[in-house]
GROMACS .gro file of C-alpha atoms in nm:
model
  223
    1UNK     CA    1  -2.841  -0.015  -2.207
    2UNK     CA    2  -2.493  -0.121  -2.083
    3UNK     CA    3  -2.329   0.070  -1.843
    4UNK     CA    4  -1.960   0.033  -1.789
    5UNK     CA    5  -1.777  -0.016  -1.468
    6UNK     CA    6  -1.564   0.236  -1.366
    7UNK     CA    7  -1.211   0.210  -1.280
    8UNK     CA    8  -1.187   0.242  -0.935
    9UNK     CA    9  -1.530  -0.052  -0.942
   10UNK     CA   10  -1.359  -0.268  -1.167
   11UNK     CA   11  -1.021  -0.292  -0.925
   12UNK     CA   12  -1.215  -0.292  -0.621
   13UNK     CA   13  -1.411  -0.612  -0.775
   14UNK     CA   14  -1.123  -0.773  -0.935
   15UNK     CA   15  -0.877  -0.771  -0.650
   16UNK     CA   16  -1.093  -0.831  -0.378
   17UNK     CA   17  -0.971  -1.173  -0.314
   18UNK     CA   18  -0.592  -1.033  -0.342
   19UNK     CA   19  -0.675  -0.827  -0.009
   20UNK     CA   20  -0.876  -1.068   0.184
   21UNK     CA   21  -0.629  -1.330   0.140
   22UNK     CA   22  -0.304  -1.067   0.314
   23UNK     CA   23  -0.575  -1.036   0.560
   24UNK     CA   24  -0.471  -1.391   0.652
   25UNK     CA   25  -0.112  -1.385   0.661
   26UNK     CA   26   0.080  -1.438   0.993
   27UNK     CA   27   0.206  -1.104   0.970
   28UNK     CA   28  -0.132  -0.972   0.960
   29UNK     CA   29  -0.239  -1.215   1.238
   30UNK     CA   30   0.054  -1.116   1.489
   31UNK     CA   31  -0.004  -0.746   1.421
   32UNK     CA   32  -0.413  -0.820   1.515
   33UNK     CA   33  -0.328  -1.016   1.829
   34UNK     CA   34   0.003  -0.727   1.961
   35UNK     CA   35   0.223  -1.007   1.961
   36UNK     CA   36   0.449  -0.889   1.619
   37UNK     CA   37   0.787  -0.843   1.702
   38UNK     CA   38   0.886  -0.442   1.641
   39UNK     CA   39   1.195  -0.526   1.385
   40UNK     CA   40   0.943  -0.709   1.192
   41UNK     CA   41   0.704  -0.376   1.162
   42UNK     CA   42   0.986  -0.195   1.095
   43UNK     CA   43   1.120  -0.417   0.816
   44UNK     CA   44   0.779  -0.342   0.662
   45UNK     CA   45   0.847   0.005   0.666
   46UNK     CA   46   1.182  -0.012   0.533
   47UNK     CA   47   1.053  -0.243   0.230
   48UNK     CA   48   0.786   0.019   0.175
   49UNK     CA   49   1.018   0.267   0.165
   50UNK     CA   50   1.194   0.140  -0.116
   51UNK     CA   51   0.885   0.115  -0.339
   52UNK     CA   52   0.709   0.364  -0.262
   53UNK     CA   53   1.018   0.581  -0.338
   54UNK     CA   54   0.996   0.483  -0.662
   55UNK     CA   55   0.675   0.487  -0.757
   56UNK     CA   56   0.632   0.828  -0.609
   57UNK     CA   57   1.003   0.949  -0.833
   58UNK     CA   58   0.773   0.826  -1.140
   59UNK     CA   59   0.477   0.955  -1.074
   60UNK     CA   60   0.632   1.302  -0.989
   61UNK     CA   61   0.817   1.289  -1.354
   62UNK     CA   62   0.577   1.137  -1.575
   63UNK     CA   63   0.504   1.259  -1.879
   64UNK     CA   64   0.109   1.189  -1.997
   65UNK     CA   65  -0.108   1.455  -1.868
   66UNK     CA   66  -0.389   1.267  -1.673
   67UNK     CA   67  -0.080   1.087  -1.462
   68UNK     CA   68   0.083   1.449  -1.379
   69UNK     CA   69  -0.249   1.605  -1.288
   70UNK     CA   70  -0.386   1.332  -1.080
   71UNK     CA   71  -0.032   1.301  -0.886
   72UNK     CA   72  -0.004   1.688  -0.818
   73UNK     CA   73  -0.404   1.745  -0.768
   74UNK     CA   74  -0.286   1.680  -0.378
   75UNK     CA   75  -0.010   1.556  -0.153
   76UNK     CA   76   0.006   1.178  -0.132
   77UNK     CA   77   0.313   1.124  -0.073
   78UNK     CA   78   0.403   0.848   0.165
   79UNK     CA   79   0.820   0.819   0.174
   80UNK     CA   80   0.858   1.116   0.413
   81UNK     CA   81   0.565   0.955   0.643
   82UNK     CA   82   0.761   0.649   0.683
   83UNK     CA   83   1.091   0.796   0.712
   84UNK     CA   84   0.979   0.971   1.018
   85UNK     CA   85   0.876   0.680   1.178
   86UNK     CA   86   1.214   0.461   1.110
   87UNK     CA   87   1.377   0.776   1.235
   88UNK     CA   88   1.185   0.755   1.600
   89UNK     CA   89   1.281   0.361   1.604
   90UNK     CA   90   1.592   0.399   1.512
   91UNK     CA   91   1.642   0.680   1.806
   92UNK     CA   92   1.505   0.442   2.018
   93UNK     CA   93   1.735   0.140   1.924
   94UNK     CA   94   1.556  -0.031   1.668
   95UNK     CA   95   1.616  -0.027   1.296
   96UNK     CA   96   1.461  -0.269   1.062
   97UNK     CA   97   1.542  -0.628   1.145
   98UNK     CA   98   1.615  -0.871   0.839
   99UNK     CA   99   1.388  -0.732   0.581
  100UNK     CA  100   1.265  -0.875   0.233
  101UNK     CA  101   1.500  -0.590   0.032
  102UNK     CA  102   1.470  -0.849  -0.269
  103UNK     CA  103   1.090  -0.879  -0.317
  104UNK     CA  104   1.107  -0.499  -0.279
  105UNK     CA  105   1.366  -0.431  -0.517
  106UNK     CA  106   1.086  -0.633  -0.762
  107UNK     CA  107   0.858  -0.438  -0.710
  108UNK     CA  108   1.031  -0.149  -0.784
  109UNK     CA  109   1.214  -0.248  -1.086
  110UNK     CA  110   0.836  -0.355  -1.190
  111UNK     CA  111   0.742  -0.015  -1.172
  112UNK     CA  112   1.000   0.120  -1.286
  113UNK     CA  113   0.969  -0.088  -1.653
  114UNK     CA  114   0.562   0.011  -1.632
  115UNK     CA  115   0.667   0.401  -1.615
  116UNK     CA  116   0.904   0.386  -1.946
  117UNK     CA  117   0.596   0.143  -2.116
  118UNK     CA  118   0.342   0.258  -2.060
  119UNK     CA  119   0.321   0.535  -1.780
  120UNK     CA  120  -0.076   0.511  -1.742
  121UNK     CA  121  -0.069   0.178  -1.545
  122UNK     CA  122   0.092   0.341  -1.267
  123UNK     CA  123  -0.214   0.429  -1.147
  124UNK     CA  124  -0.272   0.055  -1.098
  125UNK     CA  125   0.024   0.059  -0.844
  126UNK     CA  126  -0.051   0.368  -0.675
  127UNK     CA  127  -0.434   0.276  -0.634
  128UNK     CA  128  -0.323  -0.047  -0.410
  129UNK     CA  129  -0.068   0.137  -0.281
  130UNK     CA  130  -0.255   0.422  -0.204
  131UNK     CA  131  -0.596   0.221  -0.102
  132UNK     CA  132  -0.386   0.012   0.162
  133UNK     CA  133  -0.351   0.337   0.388
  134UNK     CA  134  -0.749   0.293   0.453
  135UNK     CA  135  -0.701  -0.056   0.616
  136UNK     CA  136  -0.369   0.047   0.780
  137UNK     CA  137  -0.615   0.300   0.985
  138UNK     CA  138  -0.779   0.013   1.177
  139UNK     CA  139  -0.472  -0.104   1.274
  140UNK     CA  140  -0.324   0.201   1.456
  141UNK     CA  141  -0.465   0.091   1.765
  142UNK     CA  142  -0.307  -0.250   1.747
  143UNK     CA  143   0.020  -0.087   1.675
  144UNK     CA  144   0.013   0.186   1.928
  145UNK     CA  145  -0.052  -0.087   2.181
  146UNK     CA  146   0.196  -0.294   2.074
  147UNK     CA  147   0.462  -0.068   2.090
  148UNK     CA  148   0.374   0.172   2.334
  149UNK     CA  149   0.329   0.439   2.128
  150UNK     CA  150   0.168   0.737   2.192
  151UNK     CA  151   0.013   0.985   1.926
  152UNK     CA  152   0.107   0.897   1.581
  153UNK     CA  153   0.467   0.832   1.684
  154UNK     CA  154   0.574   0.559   1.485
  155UNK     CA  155   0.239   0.550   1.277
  156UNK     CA  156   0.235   0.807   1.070
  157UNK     CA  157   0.236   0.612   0.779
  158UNK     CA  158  -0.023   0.392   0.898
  159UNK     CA  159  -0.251   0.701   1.008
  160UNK     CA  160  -0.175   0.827   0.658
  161UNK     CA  161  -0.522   0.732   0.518
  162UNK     CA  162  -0.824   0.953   0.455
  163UNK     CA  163  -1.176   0.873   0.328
  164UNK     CA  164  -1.266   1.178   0.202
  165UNK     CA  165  -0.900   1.204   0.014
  166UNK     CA  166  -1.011   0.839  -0.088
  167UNK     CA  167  -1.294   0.966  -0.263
  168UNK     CA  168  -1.129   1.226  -0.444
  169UNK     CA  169  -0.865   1.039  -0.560
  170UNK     CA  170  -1.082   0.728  -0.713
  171UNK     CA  171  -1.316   1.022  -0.887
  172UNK     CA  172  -1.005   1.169  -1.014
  173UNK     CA  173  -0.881   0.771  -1.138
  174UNK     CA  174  -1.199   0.745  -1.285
  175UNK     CA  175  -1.126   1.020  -1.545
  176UNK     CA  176  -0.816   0.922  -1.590
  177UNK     CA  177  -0.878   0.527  -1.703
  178UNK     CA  178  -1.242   0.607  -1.865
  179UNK     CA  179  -1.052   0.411  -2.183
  180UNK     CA  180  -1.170   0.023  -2.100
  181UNK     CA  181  -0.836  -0.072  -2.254
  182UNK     CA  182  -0.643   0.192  -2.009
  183UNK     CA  183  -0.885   0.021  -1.709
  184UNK     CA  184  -0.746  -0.328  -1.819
  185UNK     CA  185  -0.408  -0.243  -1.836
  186UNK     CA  186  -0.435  -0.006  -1.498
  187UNK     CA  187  -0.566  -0.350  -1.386
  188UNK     CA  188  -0.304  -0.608  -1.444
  189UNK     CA  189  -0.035  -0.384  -1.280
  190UNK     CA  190  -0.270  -0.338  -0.995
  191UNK     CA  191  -0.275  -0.770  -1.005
  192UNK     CA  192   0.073  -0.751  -1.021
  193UNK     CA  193   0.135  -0.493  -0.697
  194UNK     CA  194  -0.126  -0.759  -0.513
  195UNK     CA  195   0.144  -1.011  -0.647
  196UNK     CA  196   0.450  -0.822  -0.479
  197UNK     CA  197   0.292  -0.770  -0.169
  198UNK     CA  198   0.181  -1.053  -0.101
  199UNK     CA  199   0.571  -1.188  -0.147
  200UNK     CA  200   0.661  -0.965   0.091
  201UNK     CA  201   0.409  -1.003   0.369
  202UNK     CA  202   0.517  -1.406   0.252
  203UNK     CA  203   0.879  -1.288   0.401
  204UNK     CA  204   0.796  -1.066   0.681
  205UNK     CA  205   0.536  -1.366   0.779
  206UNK     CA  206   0.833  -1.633   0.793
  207UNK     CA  207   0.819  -1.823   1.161
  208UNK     CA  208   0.472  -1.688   1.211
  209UNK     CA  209   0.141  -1.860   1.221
  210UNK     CA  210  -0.087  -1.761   0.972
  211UNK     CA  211  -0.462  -1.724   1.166
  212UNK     CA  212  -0.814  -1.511   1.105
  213UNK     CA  213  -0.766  -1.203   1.344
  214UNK     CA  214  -0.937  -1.159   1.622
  215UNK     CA  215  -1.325  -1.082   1.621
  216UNK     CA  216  -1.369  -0.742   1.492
  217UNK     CA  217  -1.455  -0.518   1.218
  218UNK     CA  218  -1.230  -0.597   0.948
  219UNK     CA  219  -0.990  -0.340   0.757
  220UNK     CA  220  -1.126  -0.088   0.552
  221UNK     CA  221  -1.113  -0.165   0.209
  222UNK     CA  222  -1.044   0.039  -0.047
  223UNK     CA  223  -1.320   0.183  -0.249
   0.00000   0.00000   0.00000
């Protein structure tokens, strides 16, 4: 007997190559080895402000029942996490230095068209969105460290992932794309967030020399 895939095995399997190869990006590299510049980190933020903004405004106002119930079964909201730390930067001097506001504004006009077509893909978005936290957990250290942080000052979005929210939010995917045609459309717009990112981390990586990070146990990946 056959047994299918499920949604959240499918993406993991299918982009797996997507999120090794931003593993390799200078930006990546410089924030492994302490040496990225802060306006840099904070032009990150500022670019995942925008889209997150909007895919968060069209996930809170969608209209097909599995979307709505899976966005307000808990809180994953990112925007106010991020705002908070270009808020203590920006107290502190620094706001976001020249930032890729085009590639973002892409990415958000992509999900923006995706909500009015077809309002199930957005899951697609929101599980790379959402799976990046994980990763962004092993990097706190390298952040704080950077920076001089202390706490989660200045991390909060990049403390913002949970394994056991993880869980619960690829069982509650699951139910959501159990249509193999829903689970292949879920997965091109996840192919296509891979897409954006990666021209963004393309930008923020510009003057920087792409390398493996240092030896350690690599980011979490999303399950």
């Amino acid at each position: 007997m056959t047994t299918t895939a499920s949604a959240s095995a499918l993406l993991r399997s299918a982009t797996r190559d997507r999120h090794d190869e931003l593993e390799r990006t200078g930006f990546a590299a410089a924030l492994f080895a302490g040496t990225l510049p802060l306006t840099r980190y904070t032009a990150q933020l500022a670019a995942l402000r925008l889209v997150l903004d909007e895919l968060e405004t069209e996930l809170s106002r969608a209209a097909v029942p599995s979307v709505a119930d899976l966005w307000a079964a808990e809180d994953l909201r990112k925007v106010p996490l991020i705002e908070r730390d270009l808020r203590l930067f920006a107290d502190r001097g620094t706001t976001p230095g020249r930032w890729p506001a085009a590639h973002a504004a892409a990415f958000a006009a992509d999900i923006r068209t995706t909500a009015a077509a077809d309002p199930l893909s957005l899951l697609g978005f929101l599980y790379v969105l959402e799976g990046s936290t994980l990763g962004a957990l092993h990097l706190c250290r390298y952040v704080s460290r950077a920076y001089g942080l202390d706490g989660t000052d200045g991390i909060g979005y990049y403390t913002s992932g949970d394994r056991a929210r993880w869980t619960r939010f690829t069982a509650r995917l699951d139910e959501a794309l159990a249509d193999p045609a829903a689970q292949d459309r879920a997965l091109a717009a996840a192919l296509r967030a891979y897409g954006h990112t990666a021209r963004l981390t393309e930008a923020l990586s510009a003057g920087l020399t792409p390398a493996q990070p240092p030896s350690s146990p690599g980011p979490v990946r999303a399950r």
